[in-house]
Each structure stands twice: as C-alpha cells, then as structure tokens.
XYZ file of N, CA and C in Angstrom:
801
model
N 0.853 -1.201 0.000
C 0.000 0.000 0.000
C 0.883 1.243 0.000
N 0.364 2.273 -0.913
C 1.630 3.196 -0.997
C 0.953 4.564 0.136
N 1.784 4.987 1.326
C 1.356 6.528 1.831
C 1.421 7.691 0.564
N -0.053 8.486 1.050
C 0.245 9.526 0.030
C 1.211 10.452 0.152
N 1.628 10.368 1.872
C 2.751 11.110 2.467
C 4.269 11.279 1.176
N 4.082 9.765 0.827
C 5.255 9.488 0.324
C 5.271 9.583 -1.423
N 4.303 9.970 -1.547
C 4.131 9.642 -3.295
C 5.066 9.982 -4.087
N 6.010 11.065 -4.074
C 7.007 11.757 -4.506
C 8.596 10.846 -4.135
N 8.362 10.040 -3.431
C 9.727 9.522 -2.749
C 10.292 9.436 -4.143
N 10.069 8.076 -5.098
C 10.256 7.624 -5.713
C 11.942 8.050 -6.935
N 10.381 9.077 -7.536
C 11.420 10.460 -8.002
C 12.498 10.996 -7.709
N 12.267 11.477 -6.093
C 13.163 12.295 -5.860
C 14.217 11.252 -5.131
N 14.361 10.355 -5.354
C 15.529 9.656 -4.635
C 15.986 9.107 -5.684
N 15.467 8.876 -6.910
C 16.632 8.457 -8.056
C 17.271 9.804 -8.690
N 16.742 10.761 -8.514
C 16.822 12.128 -9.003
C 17.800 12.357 -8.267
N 18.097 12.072 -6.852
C 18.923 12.494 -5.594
C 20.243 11.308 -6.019
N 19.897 10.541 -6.314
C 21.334 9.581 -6.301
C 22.088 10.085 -7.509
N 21.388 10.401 -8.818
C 21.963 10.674 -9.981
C 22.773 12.000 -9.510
N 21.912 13.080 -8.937
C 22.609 14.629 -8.684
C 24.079 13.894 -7.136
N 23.676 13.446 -6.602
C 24.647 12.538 -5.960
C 26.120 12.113 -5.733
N 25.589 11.420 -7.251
C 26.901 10.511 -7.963
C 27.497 11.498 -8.833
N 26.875 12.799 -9.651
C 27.664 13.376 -10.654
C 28.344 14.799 -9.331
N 27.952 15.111 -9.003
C 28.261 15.955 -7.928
C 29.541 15.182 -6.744
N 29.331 14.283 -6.203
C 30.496 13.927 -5.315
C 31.517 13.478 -6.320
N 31.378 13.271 -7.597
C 32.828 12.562 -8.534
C 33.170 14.010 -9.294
N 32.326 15.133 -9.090
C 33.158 16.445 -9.749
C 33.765 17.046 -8.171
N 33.421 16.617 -7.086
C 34.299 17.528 -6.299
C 34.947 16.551 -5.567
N 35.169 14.736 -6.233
C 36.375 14.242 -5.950
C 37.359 14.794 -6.550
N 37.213 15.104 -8.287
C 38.256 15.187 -9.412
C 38.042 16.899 -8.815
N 37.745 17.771 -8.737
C 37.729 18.892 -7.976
C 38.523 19.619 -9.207
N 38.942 20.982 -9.503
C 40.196 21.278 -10.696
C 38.956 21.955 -11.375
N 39.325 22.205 -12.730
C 38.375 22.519 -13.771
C 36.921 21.626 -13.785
N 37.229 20.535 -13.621
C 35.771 19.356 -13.446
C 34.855 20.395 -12.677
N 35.077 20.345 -11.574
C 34.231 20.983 -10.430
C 33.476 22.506 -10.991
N 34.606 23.191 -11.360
C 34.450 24.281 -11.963
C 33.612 24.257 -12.581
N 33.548 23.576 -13.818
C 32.706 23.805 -14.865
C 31.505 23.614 -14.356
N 31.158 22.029 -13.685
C 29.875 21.788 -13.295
C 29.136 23.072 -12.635
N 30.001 23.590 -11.740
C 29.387 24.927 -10.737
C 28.994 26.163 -11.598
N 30.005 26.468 -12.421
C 29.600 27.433 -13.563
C 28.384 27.141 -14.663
N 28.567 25.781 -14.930
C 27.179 25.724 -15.688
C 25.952 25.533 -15.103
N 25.781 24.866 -13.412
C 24.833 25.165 -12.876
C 24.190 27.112 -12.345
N 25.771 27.780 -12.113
C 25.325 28.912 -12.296
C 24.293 29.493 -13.425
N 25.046 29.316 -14.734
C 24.193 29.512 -15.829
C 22.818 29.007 -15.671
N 22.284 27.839 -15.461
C 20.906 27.224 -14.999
C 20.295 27.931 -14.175
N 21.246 28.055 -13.262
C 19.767 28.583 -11.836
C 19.590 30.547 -12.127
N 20.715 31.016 -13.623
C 20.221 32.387 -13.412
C 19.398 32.408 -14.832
N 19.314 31.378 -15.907
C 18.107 31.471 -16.374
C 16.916 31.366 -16.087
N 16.754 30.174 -14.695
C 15.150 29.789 -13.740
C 15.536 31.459 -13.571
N 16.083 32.110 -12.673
C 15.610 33.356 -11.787
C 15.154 34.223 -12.573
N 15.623 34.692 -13.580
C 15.340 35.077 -14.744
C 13.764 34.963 -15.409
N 13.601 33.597 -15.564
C 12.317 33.044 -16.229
C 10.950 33.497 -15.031
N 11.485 33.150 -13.597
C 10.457 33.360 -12.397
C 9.956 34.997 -12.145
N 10.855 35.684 -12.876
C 10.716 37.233 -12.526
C 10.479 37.803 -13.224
N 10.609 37.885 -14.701
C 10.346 37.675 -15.600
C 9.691 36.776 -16.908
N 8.706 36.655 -16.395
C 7.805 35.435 -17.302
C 7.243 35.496 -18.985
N 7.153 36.829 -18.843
C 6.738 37.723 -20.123
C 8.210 38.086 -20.803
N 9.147 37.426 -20.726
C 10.671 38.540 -21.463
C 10.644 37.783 -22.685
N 10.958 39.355 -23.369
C 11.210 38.329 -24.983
C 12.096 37.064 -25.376
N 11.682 35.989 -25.742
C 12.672 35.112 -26.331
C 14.659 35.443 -25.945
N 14.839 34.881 -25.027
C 16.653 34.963 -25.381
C 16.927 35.229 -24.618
N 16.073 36.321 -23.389
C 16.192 37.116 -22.911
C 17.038 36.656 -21.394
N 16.010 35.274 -20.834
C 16.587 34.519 -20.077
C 17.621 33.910 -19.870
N 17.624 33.763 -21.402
C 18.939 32.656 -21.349
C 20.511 33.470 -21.477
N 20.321 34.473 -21.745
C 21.283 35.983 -21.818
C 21.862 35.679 -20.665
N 21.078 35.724 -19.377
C 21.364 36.464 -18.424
C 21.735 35.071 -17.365
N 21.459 33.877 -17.920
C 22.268 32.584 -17.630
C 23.744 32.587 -17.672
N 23.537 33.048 -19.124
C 25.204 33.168 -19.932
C 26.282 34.073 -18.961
N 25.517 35.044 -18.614
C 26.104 36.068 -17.901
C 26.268 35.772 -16.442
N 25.288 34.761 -15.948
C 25.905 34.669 -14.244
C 26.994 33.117 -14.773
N 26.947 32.405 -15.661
C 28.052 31.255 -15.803
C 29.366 32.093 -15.644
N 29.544 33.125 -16.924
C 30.281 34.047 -17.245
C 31.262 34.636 -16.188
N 30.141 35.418 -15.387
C 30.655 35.901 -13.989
C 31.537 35.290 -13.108
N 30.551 33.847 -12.558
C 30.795 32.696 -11.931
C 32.741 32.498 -12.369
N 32.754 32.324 -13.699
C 34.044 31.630 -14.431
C 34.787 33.191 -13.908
N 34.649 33.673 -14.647
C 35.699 35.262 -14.262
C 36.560 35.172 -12.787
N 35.369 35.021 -11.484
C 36.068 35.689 -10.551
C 36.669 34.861 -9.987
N 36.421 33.321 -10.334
C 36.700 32.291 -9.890
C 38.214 32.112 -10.292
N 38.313 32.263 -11.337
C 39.962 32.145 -12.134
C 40.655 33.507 -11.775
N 40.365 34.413 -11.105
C 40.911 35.327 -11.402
C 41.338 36.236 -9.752
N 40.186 36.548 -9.211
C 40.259 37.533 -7.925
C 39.782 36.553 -7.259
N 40.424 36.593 -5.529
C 39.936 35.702 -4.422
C 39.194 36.403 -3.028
N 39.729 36.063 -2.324
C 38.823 36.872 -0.816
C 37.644 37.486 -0.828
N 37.935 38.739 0.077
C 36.604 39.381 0.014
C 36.753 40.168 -1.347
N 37.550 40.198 -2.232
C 37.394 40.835 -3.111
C 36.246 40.348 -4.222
N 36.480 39.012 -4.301
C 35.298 38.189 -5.139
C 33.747 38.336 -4.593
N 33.764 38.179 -2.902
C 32.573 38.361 -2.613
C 32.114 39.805 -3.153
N 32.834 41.161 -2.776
C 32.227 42.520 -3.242
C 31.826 42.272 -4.851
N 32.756 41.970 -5.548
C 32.868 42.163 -6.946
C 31.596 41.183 -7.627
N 31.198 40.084 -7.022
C 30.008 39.494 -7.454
C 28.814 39.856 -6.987
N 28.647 40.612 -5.387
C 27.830 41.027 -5.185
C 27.062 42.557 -6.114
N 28.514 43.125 -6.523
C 28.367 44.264 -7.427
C 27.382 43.986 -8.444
N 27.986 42.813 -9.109
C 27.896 42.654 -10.510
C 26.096 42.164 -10.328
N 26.106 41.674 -9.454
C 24.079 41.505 -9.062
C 23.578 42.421 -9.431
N 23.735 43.646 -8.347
C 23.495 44.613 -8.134
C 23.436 45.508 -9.796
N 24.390 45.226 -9.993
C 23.929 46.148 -11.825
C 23.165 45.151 -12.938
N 22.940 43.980 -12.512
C 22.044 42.874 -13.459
C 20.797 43.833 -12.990
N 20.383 44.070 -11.876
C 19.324 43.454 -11.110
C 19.033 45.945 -11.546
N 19.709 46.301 -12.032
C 19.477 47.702 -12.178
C 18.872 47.442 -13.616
N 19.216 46.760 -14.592
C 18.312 46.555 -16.133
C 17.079 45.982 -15.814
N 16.570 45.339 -14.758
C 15.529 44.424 -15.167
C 14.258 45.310 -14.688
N 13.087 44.669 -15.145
C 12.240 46.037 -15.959
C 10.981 45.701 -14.699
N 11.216 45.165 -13.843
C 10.573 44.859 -12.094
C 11.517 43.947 -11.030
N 10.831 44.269 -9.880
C 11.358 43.681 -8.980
C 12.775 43.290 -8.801
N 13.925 44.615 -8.766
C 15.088 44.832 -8.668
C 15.791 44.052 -7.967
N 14.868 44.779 -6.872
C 15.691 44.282 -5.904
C 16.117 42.603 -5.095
N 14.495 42.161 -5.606
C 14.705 40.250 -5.379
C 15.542 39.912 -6.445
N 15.535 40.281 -7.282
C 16.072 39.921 -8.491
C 17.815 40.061 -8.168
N 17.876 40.950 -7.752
C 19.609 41.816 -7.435
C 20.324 40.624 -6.025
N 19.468 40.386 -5.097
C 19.552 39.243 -3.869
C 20.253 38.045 -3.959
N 18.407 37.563 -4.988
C 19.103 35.891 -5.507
C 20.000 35.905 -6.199
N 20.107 36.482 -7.091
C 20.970 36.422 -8.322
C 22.612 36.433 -7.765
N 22.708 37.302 -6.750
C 24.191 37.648 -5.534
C 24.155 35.925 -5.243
N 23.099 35.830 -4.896
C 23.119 34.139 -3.920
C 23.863 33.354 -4.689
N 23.084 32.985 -6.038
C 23.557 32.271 -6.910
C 24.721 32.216 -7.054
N 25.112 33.879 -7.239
C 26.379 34.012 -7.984
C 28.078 33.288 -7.142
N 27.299 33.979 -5.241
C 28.663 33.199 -4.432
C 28.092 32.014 -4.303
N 27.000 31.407 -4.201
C 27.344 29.953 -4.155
C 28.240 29.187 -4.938
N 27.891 29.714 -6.171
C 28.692 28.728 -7.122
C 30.078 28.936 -7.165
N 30.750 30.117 -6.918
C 31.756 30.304 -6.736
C 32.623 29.814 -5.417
N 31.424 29.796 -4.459
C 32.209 29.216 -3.060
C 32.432 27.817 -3.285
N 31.571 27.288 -3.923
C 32.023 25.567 -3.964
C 33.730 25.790 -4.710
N 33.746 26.187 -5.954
C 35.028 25.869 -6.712
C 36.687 26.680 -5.599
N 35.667 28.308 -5.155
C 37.111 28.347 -4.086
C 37.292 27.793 -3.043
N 36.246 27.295 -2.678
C 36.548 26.504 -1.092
C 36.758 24.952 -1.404
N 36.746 24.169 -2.265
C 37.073 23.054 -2.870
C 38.561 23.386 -2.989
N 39.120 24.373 -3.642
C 40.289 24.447 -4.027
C 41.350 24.660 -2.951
N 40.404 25.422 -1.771
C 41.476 26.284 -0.400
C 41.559 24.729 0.770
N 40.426 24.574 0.852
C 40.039 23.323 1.966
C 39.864 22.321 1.484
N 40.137 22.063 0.563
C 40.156 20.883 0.161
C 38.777 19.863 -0.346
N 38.322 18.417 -0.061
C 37.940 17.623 -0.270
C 36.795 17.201 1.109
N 37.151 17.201 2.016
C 36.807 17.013 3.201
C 36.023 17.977 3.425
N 36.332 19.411 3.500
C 35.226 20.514 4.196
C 33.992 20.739 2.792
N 34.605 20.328 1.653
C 33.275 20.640 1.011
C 32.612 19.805 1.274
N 32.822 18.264 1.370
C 32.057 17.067 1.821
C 31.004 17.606 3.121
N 31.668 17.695 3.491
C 30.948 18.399 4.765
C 29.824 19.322 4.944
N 30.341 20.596 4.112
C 29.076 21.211 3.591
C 27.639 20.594 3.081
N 28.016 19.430 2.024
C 27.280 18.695 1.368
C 26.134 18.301 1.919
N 26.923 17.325 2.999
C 26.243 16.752 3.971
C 25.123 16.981 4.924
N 25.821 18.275 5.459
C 24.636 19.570 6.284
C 23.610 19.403 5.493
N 23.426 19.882 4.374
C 22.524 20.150 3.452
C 21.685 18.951 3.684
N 22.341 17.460 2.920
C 21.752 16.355 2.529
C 20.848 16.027 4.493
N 21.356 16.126 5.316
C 21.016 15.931 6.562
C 20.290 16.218 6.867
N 19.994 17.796 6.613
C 18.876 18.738 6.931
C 17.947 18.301 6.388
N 17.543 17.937 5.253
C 16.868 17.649 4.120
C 16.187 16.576 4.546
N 16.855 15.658 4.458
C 16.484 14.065 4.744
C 15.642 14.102 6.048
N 16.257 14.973 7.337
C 15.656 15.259 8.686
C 14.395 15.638 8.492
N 14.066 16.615 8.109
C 12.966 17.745 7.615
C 11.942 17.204 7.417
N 12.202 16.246 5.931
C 11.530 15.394 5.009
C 10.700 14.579 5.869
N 11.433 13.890 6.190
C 10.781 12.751 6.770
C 10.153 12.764 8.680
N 11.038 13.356 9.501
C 10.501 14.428 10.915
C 9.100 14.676 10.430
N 8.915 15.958 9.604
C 8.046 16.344 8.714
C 6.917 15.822 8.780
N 6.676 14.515 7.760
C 5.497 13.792 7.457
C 5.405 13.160 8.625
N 6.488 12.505 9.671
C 6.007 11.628 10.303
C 5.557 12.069 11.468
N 6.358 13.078 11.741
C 5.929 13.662 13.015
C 4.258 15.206 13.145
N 5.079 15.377 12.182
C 3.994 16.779 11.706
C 4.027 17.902 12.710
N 2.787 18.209 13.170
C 2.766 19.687 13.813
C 3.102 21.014 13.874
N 3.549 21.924 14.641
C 2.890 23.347 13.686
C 3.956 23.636 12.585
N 3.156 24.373 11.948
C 4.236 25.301 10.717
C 5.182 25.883 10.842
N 6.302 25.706 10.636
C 7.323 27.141 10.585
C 7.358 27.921 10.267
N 6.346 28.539 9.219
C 6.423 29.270 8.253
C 5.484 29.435 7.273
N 3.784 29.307 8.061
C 2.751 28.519 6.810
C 2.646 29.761 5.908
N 2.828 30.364 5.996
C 2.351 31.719 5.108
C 3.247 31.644 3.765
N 4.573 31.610 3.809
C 5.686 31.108 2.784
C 5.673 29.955 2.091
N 6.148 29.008 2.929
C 6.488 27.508 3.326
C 5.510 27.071 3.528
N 4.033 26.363 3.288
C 2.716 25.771 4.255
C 3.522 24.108 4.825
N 4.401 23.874 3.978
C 4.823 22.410 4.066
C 5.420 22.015 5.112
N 6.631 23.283 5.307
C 7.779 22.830 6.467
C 7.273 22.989 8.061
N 7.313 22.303 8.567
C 7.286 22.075 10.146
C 8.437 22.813 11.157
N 7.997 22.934 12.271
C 9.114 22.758 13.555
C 9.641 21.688 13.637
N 9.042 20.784 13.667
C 9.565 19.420 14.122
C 10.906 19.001 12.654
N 10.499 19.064 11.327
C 11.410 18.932 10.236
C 12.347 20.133 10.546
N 11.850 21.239 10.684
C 13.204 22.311 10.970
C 14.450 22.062 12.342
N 13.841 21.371 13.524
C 14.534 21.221 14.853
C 15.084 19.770 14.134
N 14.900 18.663 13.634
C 15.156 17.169 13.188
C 16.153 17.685 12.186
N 16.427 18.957 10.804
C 17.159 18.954 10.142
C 18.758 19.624 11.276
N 18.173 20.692 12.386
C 19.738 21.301 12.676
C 20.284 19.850 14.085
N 19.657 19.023 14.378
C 20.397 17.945 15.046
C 20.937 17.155 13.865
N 20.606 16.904 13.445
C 20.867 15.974 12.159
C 22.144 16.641 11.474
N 22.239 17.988 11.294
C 23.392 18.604 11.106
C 24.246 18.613 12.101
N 24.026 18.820 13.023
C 24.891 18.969 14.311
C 25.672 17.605 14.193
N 24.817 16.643 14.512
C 25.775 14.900 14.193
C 26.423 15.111 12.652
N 26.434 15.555 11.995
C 27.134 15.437 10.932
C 28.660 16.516 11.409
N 28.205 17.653 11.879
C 29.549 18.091 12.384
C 30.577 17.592 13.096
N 29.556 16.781 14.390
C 30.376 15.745 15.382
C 31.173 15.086 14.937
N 30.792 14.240 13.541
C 31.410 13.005 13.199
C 32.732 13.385 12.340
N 32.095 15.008 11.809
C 33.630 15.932 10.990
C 34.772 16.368 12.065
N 34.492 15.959 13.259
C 35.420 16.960 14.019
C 36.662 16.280 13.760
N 36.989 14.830 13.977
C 37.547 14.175 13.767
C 38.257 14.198 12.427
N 37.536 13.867 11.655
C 38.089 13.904 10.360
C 38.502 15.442 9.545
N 38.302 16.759 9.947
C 38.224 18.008 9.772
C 39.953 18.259 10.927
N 40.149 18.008 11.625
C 40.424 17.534 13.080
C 40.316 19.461 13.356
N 39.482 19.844 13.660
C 38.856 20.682 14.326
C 37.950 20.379 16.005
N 37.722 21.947 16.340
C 37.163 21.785 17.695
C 35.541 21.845 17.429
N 34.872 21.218 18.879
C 33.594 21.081 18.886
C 32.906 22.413 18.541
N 33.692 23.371 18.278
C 32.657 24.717 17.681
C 32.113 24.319 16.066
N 32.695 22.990 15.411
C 32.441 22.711 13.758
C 30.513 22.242 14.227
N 30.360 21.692 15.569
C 28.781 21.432 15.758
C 28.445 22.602 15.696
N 28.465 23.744 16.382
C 27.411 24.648 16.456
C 27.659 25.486 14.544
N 28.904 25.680 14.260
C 28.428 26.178 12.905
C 27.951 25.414 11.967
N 27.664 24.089 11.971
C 26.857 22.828 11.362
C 25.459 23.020 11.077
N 25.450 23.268 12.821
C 23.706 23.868 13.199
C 23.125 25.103 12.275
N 24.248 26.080 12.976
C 23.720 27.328 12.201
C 24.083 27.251 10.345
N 24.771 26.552 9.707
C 24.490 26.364 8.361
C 23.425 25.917 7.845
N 22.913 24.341 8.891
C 21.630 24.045 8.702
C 20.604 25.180 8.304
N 20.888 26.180 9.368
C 19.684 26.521 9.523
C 19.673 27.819 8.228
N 20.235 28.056 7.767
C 21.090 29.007 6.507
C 20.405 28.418 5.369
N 20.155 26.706 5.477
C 20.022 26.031 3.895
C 18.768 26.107 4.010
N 17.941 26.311 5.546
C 16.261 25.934 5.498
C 16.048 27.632 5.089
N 16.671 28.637 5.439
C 16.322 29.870 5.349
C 16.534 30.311 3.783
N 17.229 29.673 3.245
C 17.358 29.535 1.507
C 16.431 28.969 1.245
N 15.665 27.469 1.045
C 14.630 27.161 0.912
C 13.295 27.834 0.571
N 13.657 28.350 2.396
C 12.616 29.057 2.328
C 12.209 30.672 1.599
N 13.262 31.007 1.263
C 13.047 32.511 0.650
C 13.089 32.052 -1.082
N 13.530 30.991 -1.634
C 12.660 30.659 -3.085
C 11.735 30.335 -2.853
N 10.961 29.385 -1.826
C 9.575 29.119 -1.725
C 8.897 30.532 -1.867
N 9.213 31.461 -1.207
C 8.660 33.125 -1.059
C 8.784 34.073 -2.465
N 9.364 33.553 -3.397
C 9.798 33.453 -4.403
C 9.116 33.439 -5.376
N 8.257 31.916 -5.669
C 7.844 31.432 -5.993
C 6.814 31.727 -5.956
N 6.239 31.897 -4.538
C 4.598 31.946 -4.246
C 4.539 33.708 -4.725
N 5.602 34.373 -4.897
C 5.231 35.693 -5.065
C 5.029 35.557 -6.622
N 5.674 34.763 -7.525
C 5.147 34.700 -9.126
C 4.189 33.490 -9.421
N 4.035 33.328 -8.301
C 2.666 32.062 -8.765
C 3.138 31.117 -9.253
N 3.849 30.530 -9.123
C 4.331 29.267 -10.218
C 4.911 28.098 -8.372
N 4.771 27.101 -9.595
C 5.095 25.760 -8.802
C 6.757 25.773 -8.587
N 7.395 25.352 -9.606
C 8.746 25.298 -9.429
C 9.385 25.792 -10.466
N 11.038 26.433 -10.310
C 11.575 26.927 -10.673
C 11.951 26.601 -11.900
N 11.544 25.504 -12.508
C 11.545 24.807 -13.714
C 11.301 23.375 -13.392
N 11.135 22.800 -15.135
C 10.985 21.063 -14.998
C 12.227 20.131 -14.946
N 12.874 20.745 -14.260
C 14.766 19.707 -15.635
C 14.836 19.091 -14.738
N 14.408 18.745 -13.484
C 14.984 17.640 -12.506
C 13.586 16.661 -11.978
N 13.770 15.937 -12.403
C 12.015 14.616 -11.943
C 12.419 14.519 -10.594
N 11.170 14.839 -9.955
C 10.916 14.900 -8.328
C 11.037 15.992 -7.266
N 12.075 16.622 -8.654
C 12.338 17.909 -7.301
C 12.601 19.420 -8.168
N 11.669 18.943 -9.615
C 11.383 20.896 -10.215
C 12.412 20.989 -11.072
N 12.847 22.158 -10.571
C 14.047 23.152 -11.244
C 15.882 22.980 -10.372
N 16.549 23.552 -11.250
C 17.960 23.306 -10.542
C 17.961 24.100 -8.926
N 16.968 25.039 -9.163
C 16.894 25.997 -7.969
C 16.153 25.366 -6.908
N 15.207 24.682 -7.219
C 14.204 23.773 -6.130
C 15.300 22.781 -5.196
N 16.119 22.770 -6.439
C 17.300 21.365 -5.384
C 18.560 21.992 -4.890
N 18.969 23.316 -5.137
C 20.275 23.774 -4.689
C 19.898 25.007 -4.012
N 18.440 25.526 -3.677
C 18.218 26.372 -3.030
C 19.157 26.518 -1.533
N 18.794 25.456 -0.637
C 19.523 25.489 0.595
C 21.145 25.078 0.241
N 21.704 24.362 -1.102
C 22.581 24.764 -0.851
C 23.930 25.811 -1.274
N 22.851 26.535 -2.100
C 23.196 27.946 -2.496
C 23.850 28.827 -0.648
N 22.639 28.758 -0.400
C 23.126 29.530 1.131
C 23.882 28.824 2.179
N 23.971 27.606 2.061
C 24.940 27.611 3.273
C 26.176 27.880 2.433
N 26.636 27.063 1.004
C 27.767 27.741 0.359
C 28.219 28.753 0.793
N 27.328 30.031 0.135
C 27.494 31.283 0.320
C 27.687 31.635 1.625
N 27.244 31.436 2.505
C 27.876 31.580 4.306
C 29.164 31.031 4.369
N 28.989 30.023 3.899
C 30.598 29.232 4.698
C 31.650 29.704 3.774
N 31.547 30.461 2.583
C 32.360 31.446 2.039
C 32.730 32.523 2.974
N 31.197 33.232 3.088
C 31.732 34.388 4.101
C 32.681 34.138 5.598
N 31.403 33.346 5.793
C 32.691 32.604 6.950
C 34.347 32.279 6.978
N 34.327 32.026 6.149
C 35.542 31.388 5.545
C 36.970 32.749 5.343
N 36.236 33.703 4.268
C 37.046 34.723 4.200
C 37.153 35.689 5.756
N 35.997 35.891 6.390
C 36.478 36.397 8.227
C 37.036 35.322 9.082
N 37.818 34.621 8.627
C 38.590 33.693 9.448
C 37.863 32.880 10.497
N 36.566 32.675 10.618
C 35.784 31.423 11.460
C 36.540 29.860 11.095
N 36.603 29.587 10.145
C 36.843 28.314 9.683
C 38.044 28.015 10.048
N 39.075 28.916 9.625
C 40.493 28.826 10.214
C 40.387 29.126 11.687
N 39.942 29.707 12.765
C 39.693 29.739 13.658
C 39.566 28.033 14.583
N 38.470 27.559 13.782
C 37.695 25.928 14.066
C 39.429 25.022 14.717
N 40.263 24.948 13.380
C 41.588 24.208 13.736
C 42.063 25.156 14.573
N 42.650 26.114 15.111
C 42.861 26.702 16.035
C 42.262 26.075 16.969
N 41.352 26.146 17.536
C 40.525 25.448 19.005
C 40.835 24.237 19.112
N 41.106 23.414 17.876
C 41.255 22.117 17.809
C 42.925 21.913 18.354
N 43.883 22.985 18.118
C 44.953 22.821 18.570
C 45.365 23.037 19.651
C-alpha cells in the first residue's frame, strides 16, 4: 500500500542519487571538473531566476542572463579571491538586477546568492580541500532528509505557513540535530574543535532559510517550481536552493577567518 505522504519519494531519490553521484565525482576530481559543473549550474539557476521574474521577457532574454551569471561565476573564480570576489560578485548583481524592468531588488539578492554559491564551492574546494566541502554537502543532505521525513512523520505546527505551508518545527529542529551529528562526526576527520557542531547547526539553519526565501519566491510569481529539468524535485533551484546559502555563508565565513579559527581550538 503506498502513503500519500510518500508519493514523490520515488522520483526524488533516483533524481537524488543521480545529482549525488555526478556531484560527489566532480568535487572528488575537484580542478576545472568541479568548476565547470558549478559554472554551468550557475548559468541554470540564473536562467530559472530570470524566467520566475520575468515570465513575459522576450525570447533569449533569459537565457542571456544565464550566460552572464556562468560568465561571472568563471571570471572571478579564475581570477580575484577573498573578500574581493565576494564585493565584486555582489556588485555585478546589483547592476544585473538595475536593467531588469521589475522587482530589482529580489532579483539583485538571488541572483548575488547564486552568484557566491557557485563560486564558493570551486574556491573553497580548491582552499580546503575535499573534506570541508564534503561536509558542507552533507549539512545540506542531513537537513533535508531530517525535515523530510521528521516532517510527514511527526507533523505539527508550521514554521512558516504563510511562505512555506509544508515545512514544520519538528522537520526544521530534526534537520539542525541531524546537522549537528554530521559536524560531530567531521570533528575528527576536519580535526577541528567542537565549535564545527554549532556552525553545522547554524548552516543548517542558513540552507532551510534559503529554501525558504525561493519558496517566497515562488509563491510571489505564482508558479510551482523553478523549472521542470529535474524529476521529483522541479528546477535546478528547487534542489540547490539550501545549498546555495549555506555555500554562500561558509564562504563568508571562511574569508572572516571562522573556519580557520575551528583548527585553532582544535589545537
């Protein structure tokens, strides 16, 4: 007998193994591999943002402005590092998001989001290696899986029904323990101090707050999902929403010395 709870499993867990398997073997081989994948998912998730905010744009119009966050993505990545990349991509939002002919300023936000996520995977793959992006990953996949399933099984009140009607307390408190044990088990292998749990937690809670502001997104242009290209789970943006933002944090993090801090305590 199938739960209706579950009707979607199906999908989204062959959908999840495929994004999975091509994703953990580009940031084993890490280098240009990684790169590219991140840059051409850039390009993807700024044609969805594009298409969601713009629904009416002439022919091309979307896919322009794909070209242009891949573009970006590749530029600062090969080229400028630190906080200089963060200003310089946040800039470059900021003047996308000055042409577009409504809603600037969401437009100017995500589009920033997009832009350091994708870039934080390829510089923080490259600075930290193999291990802390794993890690990142994980938060995400943890939270998710927690949420998901907490969620249906447990239920009770909303976190957020007005945005979000779906997500729970109980899936939101089940995703940042669930992260937290994923930090625990990095301390060791990271060989960092027990502060890698509490910024685990608070990344968690970074990927549900991404989530949740495309869900807000979304419900503000009426549409279901950010596109069809992924069976079970929408658009590229429906599945890298949360981990657009913790990326993008553990970048910032990263460049104010928290992360390097972590081995410090550990020493």
């Amino acid at each position: 007998m199938t739960d209706a709870r579950f009707g979607d499993l199906k999908a989204r867990v062959l959908s999840a193994l495929a994004m999975v398997a091509v994703g953990i073997g580009a940031l084993w081989v890490g280098g240009h591999v990684l790169a590219a994948l991140a840059i051409a998912l850039a390009g993807l998730m700024g044609w969805e943002l594009y298409r969601m905010v713009v629904p009416d744009a002439p022919q091309g119009r979307a896919e322009a402005h794909g070209v242009v966050a891949a573009i970006l993505v590749a530029v600062f990545s090969y080229t400028w590092g630190g906080l200089v990349s963060v200003a310089g991509l946040g800039l470059a939002a900021a003047i996308l998001a000055m042409r577009m002919p409504r809603d600037a300023r969401i437009f100017g936000a995500y589009m920033a989001l997009i832009l350091l996520g994708a870039h934080g995977f390829i510089v923080l793959r490259g600075e930290y290696g193999l291990d802390w992006v794993l890690w990142l990953v994980l938060i995400v996949i943890a939270s998710d899986v927690a949420g998901y399933f907490a969620g249906r099984l447990l239920g009770g009140p909303k976190f957020w029904p007005r945005i979000s009607p779906k997500k729970t307390w109980s899936g939101t408190i089940a995703g940042w323990v669930l992260a937290g044990v994923v930090g625990a088990v990095f301390m060791d292998i990271l060989d960092v101090g027990a502060g890698l749990i509490a910024v685990s937690m608070l990344l968690a809670l970074a990927g549900q707050m991404g989530d949740i502001v495309e869900s807000a997104v979304k419900r503000r242009y009426r549409i279901k999902d950010s596109s069809n290209l992924i069976p079970g789970h929408g658009g590229v943006l429906d599945r890298f929403d949360a981990m657009l933002a913790v990326v993008a944090l553990a970048l910032v993090l990263s460049r104010l010395g928290v992360l390097r801090a972590l081995t410090v305590e550990a020493g």
